[in-house]
Short mmCIF file of C-alpha atoms and ligand atoms in Angstrom, two decimals:
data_model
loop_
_atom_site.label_atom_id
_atom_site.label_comp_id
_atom_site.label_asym_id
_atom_site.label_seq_id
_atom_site.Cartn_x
_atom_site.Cartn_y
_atom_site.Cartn_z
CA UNK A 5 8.72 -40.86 27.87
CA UNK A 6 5.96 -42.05 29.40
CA UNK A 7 6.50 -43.84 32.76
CA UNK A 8 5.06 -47.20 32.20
CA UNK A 9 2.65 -48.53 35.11
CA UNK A 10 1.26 -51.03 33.12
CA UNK A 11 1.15 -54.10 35.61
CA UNK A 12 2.52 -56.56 32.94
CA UNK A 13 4.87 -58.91 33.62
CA UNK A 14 8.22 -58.07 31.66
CA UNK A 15 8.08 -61.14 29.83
CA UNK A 16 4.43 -61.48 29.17
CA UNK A 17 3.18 -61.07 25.22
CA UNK A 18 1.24 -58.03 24.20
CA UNK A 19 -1.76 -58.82 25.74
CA UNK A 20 -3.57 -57.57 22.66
CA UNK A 21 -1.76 -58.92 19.62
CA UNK A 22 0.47 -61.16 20.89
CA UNK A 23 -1.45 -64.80 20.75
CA UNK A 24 1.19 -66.45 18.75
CA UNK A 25 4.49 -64.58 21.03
CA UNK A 26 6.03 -65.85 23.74
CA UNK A 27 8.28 -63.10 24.64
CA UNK A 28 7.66 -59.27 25.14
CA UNK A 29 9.39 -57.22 22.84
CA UNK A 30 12.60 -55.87 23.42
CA UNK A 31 12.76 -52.04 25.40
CA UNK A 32 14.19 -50.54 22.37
CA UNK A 33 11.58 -52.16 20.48
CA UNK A 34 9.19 -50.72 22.72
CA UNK A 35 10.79 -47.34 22.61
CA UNK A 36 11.08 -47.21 18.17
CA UNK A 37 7.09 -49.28 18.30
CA UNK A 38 5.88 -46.23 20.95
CA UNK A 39 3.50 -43.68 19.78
CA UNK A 40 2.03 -43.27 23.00
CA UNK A 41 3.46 -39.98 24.26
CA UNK A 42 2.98 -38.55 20.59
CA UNK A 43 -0.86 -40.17 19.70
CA UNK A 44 -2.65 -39.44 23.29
CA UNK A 45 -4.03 -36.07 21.64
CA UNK A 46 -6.07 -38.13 19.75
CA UNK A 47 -7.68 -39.54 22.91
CA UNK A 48 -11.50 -37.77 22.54
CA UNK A 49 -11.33 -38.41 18.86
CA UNK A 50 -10.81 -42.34 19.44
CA UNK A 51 -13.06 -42.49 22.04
CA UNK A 52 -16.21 -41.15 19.54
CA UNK A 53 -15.07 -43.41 16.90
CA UNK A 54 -15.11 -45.97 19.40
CA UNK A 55 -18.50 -45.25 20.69
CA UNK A 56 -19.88 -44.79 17.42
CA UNK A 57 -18.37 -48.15 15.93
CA UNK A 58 -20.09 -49.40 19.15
CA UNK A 59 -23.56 -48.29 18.48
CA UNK A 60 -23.45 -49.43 15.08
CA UNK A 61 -22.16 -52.97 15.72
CA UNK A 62 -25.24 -53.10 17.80
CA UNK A 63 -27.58 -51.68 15.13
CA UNK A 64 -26.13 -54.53 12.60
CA UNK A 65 -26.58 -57.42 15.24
CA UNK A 66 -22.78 -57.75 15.69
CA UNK A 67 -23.08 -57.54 19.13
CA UNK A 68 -25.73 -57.24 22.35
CA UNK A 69 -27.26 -54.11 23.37
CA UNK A 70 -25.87 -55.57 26.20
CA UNK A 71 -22.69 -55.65 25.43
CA UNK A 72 -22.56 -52.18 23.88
CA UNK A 73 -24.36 -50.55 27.08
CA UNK A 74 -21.15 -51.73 28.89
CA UNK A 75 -18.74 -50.80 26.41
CA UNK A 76 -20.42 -47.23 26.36
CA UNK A 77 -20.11 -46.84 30.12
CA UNK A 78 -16.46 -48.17 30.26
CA UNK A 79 -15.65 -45.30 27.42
CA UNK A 80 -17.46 -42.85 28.84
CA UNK A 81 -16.05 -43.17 32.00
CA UNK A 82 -12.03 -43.66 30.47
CA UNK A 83 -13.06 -40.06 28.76
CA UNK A 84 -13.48 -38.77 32.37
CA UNK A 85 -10.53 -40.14 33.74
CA UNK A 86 -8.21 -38.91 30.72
CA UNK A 87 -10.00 -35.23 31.16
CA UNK A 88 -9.44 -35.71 34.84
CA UNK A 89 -5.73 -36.42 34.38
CA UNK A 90 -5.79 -39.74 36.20
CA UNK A 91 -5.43 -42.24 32.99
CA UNK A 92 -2.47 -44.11 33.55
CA UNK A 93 -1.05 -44.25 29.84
CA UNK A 94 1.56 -47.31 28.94
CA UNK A 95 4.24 -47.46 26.44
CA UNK A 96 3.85 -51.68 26.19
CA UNK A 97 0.46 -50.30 24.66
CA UNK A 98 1.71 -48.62 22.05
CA UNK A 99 -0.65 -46.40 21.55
CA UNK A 100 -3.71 -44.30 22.37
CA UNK A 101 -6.06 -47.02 20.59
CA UNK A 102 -4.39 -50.20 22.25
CA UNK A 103 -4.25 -48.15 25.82
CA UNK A 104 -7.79 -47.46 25.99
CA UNK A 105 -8.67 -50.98 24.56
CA UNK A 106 -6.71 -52.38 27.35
CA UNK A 107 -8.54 -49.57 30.07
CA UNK A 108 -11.99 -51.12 29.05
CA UNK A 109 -11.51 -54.25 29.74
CA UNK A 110 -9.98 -53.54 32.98
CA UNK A 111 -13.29 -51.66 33.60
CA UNK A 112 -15.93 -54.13 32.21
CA UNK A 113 -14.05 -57.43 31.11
CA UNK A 114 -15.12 -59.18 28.65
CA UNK A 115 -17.59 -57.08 26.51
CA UNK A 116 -14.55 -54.79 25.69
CA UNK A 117 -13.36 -57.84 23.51
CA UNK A 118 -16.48 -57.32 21.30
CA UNK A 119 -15.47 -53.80 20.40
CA UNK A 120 -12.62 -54.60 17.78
CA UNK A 121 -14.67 -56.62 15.49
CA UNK A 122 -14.93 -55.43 12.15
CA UNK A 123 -12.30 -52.99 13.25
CA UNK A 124 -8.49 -52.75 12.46
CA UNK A 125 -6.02 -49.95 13.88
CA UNK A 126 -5.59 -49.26 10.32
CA UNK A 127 -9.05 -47.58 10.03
CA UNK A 128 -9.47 -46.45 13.58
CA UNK A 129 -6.48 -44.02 13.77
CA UNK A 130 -6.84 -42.81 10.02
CA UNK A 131 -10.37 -42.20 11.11
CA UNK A 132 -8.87 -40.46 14.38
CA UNK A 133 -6.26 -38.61 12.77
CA UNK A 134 -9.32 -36.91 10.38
CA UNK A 135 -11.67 -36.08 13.30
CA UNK A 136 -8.50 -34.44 14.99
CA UNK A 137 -7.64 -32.31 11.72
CA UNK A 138 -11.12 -31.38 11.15
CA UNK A 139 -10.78 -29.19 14.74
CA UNK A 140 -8.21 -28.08 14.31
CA UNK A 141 -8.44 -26.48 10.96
CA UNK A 142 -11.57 -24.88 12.85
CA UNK A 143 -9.58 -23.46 14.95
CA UNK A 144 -6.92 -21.85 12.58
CA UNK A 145 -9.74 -20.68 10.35
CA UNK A 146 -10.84 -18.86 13.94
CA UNK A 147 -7.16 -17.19 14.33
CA UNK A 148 -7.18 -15.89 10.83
CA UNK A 149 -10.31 -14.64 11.09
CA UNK A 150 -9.30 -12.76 14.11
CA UNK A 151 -5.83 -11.94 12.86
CA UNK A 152 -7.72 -10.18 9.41
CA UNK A 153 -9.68 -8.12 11.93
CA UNK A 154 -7.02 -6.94 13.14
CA UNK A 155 -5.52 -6.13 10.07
CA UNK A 156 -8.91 -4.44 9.00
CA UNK A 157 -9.22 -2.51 11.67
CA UNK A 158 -5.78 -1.28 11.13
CA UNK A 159 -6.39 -0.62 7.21
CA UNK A 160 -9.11 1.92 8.62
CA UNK A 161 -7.51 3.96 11.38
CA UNK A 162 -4.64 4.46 8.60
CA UNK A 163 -5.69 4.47 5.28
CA UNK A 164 -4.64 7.90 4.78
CA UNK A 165 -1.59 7.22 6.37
CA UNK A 166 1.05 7.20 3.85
CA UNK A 167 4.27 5.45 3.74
CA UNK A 168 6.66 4.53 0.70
CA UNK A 169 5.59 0.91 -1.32
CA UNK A 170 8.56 -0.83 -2.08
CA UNK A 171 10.33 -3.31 -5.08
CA UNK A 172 13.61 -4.50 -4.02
CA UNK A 173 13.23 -2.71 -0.68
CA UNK A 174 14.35 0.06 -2.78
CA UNK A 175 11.29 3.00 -1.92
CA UNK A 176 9.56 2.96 -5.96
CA UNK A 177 5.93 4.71 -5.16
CA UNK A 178 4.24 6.00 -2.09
CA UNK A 179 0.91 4.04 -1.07
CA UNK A 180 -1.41 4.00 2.08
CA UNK A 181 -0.27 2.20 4.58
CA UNK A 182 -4.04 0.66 5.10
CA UNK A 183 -3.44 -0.39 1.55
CA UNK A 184 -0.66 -2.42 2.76
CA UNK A 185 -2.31 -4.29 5.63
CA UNK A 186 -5.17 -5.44 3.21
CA UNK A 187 -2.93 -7.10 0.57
CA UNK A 188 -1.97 -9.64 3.90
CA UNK A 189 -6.42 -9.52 4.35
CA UNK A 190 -6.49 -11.01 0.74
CA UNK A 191 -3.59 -13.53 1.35
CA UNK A 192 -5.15 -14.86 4.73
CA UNK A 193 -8.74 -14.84 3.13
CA UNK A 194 -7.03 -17.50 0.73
CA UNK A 195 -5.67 -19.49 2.89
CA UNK A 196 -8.43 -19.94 4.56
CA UNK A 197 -9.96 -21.21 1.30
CA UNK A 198 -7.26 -23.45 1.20
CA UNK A 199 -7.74 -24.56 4.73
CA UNK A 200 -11.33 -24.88 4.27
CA UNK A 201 -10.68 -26.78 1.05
CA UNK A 202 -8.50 -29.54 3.02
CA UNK A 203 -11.28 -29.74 5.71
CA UNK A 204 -14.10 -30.73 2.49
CA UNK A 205 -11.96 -33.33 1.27
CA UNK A 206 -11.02 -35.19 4.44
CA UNK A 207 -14.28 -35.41 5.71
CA UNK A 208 -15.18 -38.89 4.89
CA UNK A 209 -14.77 -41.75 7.09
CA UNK A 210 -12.48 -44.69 6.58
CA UNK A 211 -14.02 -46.14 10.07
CA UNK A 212 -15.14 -50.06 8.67
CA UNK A 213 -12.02 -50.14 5.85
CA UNK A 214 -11.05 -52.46 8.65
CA UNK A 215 -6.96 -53.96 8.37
CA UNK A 216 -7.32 -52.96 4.27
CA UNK A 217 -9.77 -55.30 2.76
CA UNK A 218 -13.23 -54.27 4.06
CA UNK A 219 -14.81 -56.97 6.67
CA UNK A 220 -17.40 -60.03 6.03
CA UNK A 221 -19.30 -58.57 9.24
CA UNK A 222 -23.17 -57.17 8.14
CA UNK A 223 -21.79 -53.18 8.98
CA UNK A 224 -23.53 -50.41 8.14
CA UNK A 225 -20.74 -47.73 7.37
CA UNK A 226 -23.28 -44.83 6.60
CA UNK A 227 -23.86 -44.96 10.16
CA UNK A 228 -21.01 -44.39 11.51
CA UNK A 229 -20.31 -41.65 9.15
CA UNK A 230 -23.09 -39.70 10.00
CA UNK A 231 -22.39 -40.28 13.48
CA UNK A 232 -19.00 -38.86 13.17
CA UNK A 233 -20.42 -36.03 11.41
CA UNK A 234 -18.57 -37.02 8.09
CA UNK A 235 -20.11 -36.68 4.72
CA UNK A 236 -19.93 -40.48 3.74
CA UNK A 237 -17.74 -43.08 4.04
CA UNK A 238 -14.80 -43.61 2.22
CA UNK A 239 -15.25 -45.52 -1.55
CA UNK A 240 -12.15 -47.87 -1.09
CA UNK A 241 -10.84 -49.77 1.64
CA UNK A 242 -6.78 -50.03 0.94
CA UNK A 243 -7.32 -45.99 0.15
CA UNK A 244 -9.32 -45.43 3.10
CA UNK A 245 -6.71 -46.89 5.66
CA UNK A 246 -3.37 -45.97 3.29
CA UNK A 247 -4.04 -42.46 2.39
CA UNK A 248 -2.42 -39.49 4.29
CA UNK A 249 -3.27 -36.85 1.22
CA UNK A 250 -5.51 -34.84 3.82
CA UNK A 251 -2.72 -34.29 6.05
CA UNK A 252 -0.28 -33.22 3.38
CA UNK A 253 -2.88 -31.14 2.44
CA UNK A 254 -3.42 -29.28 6.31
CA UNK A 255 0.51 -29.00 5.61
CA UNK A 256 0.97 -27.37 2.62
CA UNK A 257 -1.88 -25.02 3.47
CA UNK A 258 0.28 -24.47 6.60
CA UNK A 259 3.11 -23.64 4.74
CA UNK A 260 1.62 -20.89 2.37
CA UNK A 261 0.53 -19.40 5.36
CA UNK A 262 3.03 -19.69 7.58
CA UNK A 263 5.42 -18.31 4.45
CA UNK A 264 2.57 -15.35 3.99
CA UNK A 265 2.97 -14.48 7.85
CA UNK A 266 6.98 -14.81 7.73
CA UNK A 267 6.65 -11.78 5.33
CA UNK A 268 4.17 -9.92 7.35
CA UNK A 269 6.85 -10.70 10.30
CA UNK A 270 10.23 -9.66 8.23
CA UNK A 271 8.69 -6.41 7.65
CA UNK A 272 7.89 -5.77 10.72
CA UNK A 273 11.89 -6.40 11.90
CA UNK A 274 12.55 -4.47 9.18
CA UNK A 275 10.22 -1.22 9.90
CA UNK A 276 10.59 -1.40 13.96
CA UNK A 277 14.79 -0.93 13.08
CA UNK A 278 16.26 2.04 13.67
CA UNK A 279 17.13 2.75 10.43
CA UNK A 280 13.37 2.68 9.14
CA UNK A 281 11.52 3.35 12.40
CA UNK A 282 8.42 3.00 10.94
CA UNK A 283 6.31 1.66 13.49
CA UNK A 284 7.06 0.26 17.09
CA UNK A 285 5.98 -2.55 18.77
CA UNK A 286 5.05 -1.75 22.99
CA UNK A 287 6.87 -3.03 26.11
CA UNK A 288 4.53 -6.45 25.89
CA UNK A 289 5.65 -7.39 22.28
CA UNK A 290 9.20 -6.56 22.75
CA UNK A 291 11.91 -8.15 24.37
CA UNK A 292 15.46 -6.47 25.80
CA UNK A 293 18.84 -7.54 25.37
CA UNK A 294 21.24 -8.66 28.40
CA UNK A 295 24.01 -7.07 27.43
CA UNK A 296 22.58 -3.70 25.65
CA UNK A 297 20.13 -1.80 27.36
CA UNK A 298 18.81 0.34 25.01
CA UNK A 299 17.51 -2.48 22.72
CA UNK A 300 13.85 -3.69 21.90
CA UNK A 301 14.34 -6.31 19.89
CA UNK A 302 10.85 -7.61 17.88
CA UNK A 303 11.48 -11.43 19.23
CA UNK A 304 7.87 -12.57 18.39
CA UNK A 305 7.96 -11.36 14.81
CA UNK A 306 11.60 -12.87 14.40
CA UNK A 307 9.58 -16.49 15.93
CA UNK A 308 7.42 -16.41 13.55
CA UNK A 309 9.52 -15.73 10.78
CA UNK A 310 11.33 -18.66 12.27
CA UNK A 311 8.50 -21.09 12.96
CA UNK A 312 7.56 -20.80 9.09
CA UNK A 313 10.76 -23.28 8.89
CA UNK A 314 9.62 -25.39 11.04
CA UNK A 315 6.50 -26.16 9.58
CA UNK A 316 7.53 -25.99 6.22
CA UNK A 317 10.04 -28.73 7.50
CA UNK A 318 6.53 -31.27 8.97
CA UNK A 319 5.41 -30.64 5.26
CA UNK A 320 8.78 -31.93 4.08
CA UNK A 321 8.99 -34.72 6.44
CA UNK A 322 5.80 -36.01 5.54
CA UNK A 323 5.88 -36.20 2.03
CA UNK A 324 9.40 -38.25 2.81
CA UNK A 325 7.60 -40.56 4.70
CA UNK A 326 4.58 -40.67 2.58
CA UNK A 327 6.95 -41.10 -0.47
CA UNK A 328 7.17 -44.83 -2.22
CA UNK A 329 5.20 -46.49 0.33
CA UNK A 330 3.31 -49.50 -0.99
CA UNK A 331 -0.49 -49.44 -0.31
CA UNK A 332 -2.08 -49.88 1.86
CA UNK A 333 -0.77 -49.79 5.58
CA UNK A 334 2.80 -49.63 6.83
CA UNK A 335 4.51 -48.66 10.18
CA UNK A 336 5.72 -45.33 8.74
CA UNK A 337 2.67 -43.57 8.66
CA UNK A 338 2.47 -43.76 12.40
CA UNK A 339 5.27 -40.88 11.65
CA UNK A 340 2.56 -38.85 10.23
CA UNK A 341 0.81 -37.06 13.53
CA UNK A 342 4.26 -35.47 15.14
CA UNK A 343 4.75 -33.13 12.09
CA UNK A 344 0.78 -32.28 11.50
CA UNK A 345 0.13 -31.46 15.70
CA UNK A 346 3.71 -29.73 15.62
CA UNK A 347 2.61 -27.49 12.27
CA UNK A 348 -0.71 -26.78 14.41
CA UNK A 349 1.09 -25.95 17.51
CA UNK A 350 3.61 -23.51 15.50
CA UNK A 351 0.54 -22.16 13.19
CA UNK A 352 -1.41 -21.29 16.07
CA UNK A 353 1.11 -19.90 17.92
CA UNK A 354 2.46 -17.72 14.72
CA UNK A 355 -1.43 -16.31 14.26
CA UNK A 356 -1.89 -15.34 17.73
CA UNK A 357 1.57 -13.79 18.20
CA UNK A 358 0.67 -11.67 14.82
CA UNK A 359 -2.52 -10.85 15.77
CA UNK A 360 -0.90 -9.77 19.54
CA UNK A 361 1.59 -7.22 17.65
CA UNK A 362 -1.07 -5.88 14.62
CA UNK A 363 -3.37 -4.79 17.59
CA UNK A 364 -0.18 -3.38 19.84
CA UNK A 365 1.28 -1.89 16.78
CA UNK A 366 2.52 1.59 16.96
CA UNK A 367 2.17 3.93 14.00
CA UNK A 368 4.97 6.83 13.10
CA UNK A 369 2.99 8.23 10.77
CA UNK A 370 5.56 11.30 10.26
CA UNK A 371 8.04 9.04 9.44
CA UNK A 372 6.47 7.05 7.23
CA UNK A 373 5.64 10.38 5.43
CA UNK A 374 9.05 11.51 5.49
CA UNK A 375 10.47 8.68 4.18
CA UNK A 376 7.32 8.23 1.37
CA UNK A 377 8.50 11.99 -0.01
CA UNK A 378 12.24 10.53 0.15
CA UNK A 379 13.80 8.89 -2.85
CA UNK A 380 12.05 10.22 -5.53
CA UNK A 381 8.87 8.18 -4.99
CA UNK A 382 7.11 10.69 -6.74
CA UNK A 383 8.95 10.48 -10.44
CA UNK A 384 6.30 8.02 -11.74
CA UNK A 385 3.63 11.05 -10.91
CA UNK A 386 5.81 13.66 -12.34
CA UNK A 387 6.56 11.71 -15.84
CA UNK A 388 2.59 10.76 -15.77
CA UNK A 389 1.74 14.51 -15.25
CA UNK A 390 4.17 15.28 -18.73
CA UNK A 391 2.16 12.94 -20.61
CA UNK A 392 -1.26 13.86 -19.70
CA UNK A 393 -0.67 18.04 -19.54
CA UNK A 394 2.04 18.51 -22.07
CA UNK A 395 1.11 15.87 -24.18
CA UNK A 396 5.10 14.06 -24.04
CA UNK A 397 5.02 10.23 -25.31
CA UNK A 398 5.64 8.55 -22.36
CA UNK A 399 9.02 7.07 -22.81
CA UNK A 400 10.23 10.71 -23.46
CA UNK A 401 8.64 11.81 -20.16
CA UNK A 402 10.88 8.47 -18.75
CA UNK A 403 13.50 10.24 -20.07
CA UNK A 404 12.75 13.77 -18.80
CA UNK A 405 11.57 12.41 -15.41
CA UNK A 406 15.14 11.05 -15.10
CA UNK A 407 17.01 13.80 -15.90
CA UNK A 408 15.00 16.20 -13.57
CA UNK A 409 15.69 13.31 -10.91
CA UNK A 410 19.52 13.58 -11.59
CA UNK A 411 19.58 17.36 -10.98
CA UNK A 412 17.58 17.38 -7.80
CA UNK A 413 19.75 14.81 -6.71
CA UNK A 414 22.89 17.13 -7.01
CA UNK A 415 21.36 19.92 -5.70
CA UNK A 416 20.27 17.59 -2.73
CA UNK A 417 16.95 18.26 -3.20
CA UNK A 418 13.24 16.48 -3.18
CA UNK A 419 11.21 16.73 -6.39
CA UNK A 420 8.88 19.20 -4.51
CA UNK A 421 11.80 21.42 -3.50
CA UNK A 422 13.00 21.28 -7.08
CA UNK A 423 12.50 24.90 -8.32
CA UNK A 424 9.97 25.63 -11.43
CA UNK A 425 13.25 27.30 -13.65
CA UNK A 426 15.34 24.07 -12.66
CA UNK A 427 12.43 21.75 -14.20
CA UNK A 428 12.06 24.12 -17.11
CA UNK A 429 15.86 23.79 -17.68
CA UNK A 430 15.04 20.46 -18.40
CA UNK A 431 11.35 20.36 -20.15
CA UNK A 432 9.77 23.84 -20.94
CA UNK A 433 6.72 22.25 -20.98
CA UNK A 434 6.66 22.24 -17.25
CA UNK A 435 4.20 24.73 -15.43
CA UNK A 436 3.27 25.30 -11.56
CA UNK A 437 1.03 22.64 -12.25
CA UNK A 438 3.35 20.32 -11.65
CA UNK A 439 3.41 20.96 -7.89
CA UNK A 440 -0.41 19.55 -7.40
CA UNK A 441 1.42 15.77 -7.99
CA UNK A 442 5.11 15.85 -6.88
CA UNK A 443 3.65 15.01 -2.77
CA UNK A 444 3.19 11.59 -1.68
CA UNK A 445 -0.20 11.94 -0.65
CA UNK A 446 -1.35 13.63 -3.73
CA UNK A 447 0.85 10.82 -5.92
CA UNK A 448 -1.48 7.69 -3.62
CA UNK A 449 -4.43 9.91 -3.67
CA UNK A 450 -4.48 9.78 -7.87
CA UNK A 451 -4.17 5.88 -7.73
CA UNK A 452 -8.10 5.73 -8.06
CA UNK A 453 -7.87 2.48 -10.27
CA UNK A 454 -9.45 -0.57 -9.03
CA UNK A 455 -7.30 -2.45 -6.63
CA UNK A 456 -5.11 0.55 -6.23
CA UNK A 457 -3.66 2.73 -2.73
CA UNK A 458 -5.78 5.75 -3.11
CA UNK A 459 -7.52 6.17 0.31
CA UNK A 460 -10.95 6.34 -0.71
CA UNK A 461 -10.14 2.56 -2.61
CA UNK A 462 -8.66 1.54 0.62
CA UNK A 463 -11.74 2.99 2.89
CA UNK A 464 -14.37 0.90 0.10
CA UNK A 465 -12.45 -2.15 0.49
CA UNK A 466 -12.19 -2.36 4.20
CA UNK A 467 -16.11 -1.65 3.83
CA UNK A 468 -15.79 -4.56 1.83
CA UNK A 469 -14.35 -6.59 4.09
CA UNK A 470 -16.31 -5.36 7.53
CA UNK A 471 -19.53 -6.80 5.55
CA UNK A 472 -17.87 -10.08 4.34
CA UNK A 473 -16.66 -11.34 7.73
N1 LIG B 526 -0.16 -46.49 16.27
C1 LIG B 526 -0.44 -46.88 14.91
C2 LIG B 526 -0.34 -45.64 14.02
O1 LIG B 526 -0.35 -44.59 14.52
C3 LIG B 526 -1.80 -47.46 14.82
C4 LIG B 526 -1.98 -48.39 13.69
C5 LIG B 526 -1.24 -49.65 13.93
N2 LIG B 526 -1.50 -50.59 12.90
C6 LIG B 526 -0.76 -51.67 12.76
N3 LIG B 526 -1.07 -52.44 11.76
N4 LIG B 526 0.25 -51.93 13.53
O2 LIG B 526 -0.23 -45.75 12.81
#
């Protein structure tokens, strides 16, 4: 909480709403009314709507150029002091709009009292709350852009590397492990559409919406839009201050990412276990147990498996609040910035951490080949190979495939160790021949069709890539 040095009187009204109180609210008024601690993020974005609504009231005749010269000093100044760390914040004021109200006219009296006309809370923190957004969905598009670097550069040092693709987590056909690394390039290149999508549509300015009905003051709303750097102001007034779509919007985008990164980070538990061993993670992305000393346990990846929870959980407990609320404003939204700075917190957290281990990650690239020849991850190549030489229907080849499968599996064998009579046994058709496709790398190498593992696909698409970022 924060510590209250607000020089108040205990008893005194709220010195900004409360002409027709006579009492000060309860403390646990204070403490459920509070946004303080929660809304002082949005401190630079207030102050620029604040300076723009300032500069326009001017323009319009609203007020002097007198009065907005002072108000312009007192806000620049109040920026300094909350940058320098010596703004004395107040839970009596609510919040971050009320608290630097209250600092300005402090600093220079009664000109501050000319900056709320024309001007509700309503529009000034949905107009806050839409500046804040817009950076910060500039800086996740930054981390994925970073994190599909990393993944790029990744795809090239090992697109010939070759490991076994999975369904079911059961091993079902061998593929580069480059290959795998650019299908999370395409999912992060989406969400940033979708990012970028949310950022277009909440770029207009509700700043002069006012409580919910619009004002009878001359304003010029253009002006502050551009000033903001929005596109235009918004159309409606009880939309502009009542609508919280854009920040379900940041959310859900969240969410498919954050789900798209949990599965990036599950395989990565999975392959660092012992039983896989596929890769390793170094000494700086790994984290040892108390009690058993030879473990290296992937902590960040299990996080941000984890954190996907948590922000799917802000998307769920903003479309609760959201849900059945009468237009246009109503206390609950002020519920709406914990979840959305707590997604953005986790997000960028989750991209960095990724990004840490994709550029620490170690590659066993003999294992991975080992286990891509394992498990009969070539039987697709061998029943493909009976229908293009020897001419079988494919659902006979299915069949043959299988039984050849059955027999190496008794005699303990791979289908490469399989001899040429024990094939024959099964399908005379068979020939030496067969041997060119039964490897992993020969079995990826033939997947030439667009989209698919061969190298020389996966070495043309991180070209691709390189030239689109
Ligand atoms: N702190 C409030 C919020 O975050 C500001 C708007 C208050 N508006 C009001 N009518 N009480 O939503």
């Amino acid at each position: 909480m924060t510590k209250d040095n607000n020089t108040e009187n205990d008893n005194q009204a709220n010195a900004l709403w409360g002409g027709r109180f006579d009492a000060a609210p309860s403390a646990i008024m204070q403490a459920i009314n509070a946004s303080i601690d929660v809304d002082k993020r949005m401190a630079a974005q207030d102050l620029a709507g604040s300076s723009a609504h300032a500069a326009m009231l001017a323009a319009c005749g609203i007020i002097s150029k007198d009065d907005e010269a002072a108000i312009q000093s007192g806000l620049k100044q109040i920026g300094e002091e909350i940058r320098g760390g010596t703004f004395t914040y107040s839970a009596a004021l609510e919040d971050i709009h009320m608290n630097i109200e209250a600092r300005l006219a402090t600093l220079i009296g009664e000109a501050a009292g000319r900056l709320h006309t024309a001007r509700s809370r309503n529009d000034q923190v949905a107009t806050d709350l839409r500046l804040w957004l817009r950076g910060a969905l500039d800086d996740i598009d930054g981390l994925l852009g970073a994190f599909q670097k990393s993944l790029i550069a990744l795809a090239e040092a090992e697109a010939e590397t070759i490991m076994p693709g999975f369904t079911h987590l059961q091993s079902a056909q061998p593929v580069s492990f480059g290959h795998h690394m650019l299908a999370y390039v395409e999912m992060m290149h989406r969400d940033r559409g979708r990012f970028a999508d949310a950022r277009n549509r909440l770029n207009e300015s509700p700043l002069g919406a006012a409580a919910l009905a619009g004002t009878a003051y001359p304003i010029d709303r253009e002006m502050t839009a551009k000033a903001l750097g929005f596109d235009g102001p918004m159309r409606n007034s009880l939309d502009a201050v009542s609508a919280r779509d854009f920040a379900l919007e940041f959310l859900s985008a969240a969410s498919i990412c954050a789900v798209h990164l949990s599965r990036l980070a599950e395989e990565l538990v999975i392959w660092t276990s012992a039983g896989f061993a596929f890769v390793s993670l170094s000494d700086q992305f790994s984290t040892g147990s108390s009690i058993m000393p030879q473990k290296r346990n992937p902590d960040a990846a299990e996080l941000v498996r984890a954190k996907t929870g948590r922000i799917v959980g802000d998307l769920n407990t903003l479309l609760m609040v959201m849900k059945g609320l009468p237009l246009a404003y109503s206390k609950d939204m002020q519920e709406d910035k914990e979840p959305v700075f707590d997604a953005y917190e986790a997000l960028c957290l989750s991209l960095s951490a990724m990004t840490g281990m994709m550029d620490d990650l170690g590659i066993k690239r003999d294992a991975l080949a080992g286990a891509a020849g394992a498990a009969y991850s070539t039987a697709t190549d061998l029943a493909d190979w009976l229908v293009r030489e020897a001419g079988v229907p494919f659902r006979e080849a299915h069949h043959i495939t299988g039984t050849i499968v059955k027999r190496a599996e008794q005699k303990s064998q791979t289908l490469s160790e399989l001899s040429l009579e024990d094939m024959q046994a099964v399908c005379p058709k068979i020939t030496q021949g067969i041997y060119d496709v039964l490897t992993p790398s020969a079995s990826a190498a033939s997947r030439t069709s667009f989209g698919g593992t061969a190298p020389q696909n996966v070495r043309t698409q991180v070209n691709f890539w390189k030239e689109k970022l």
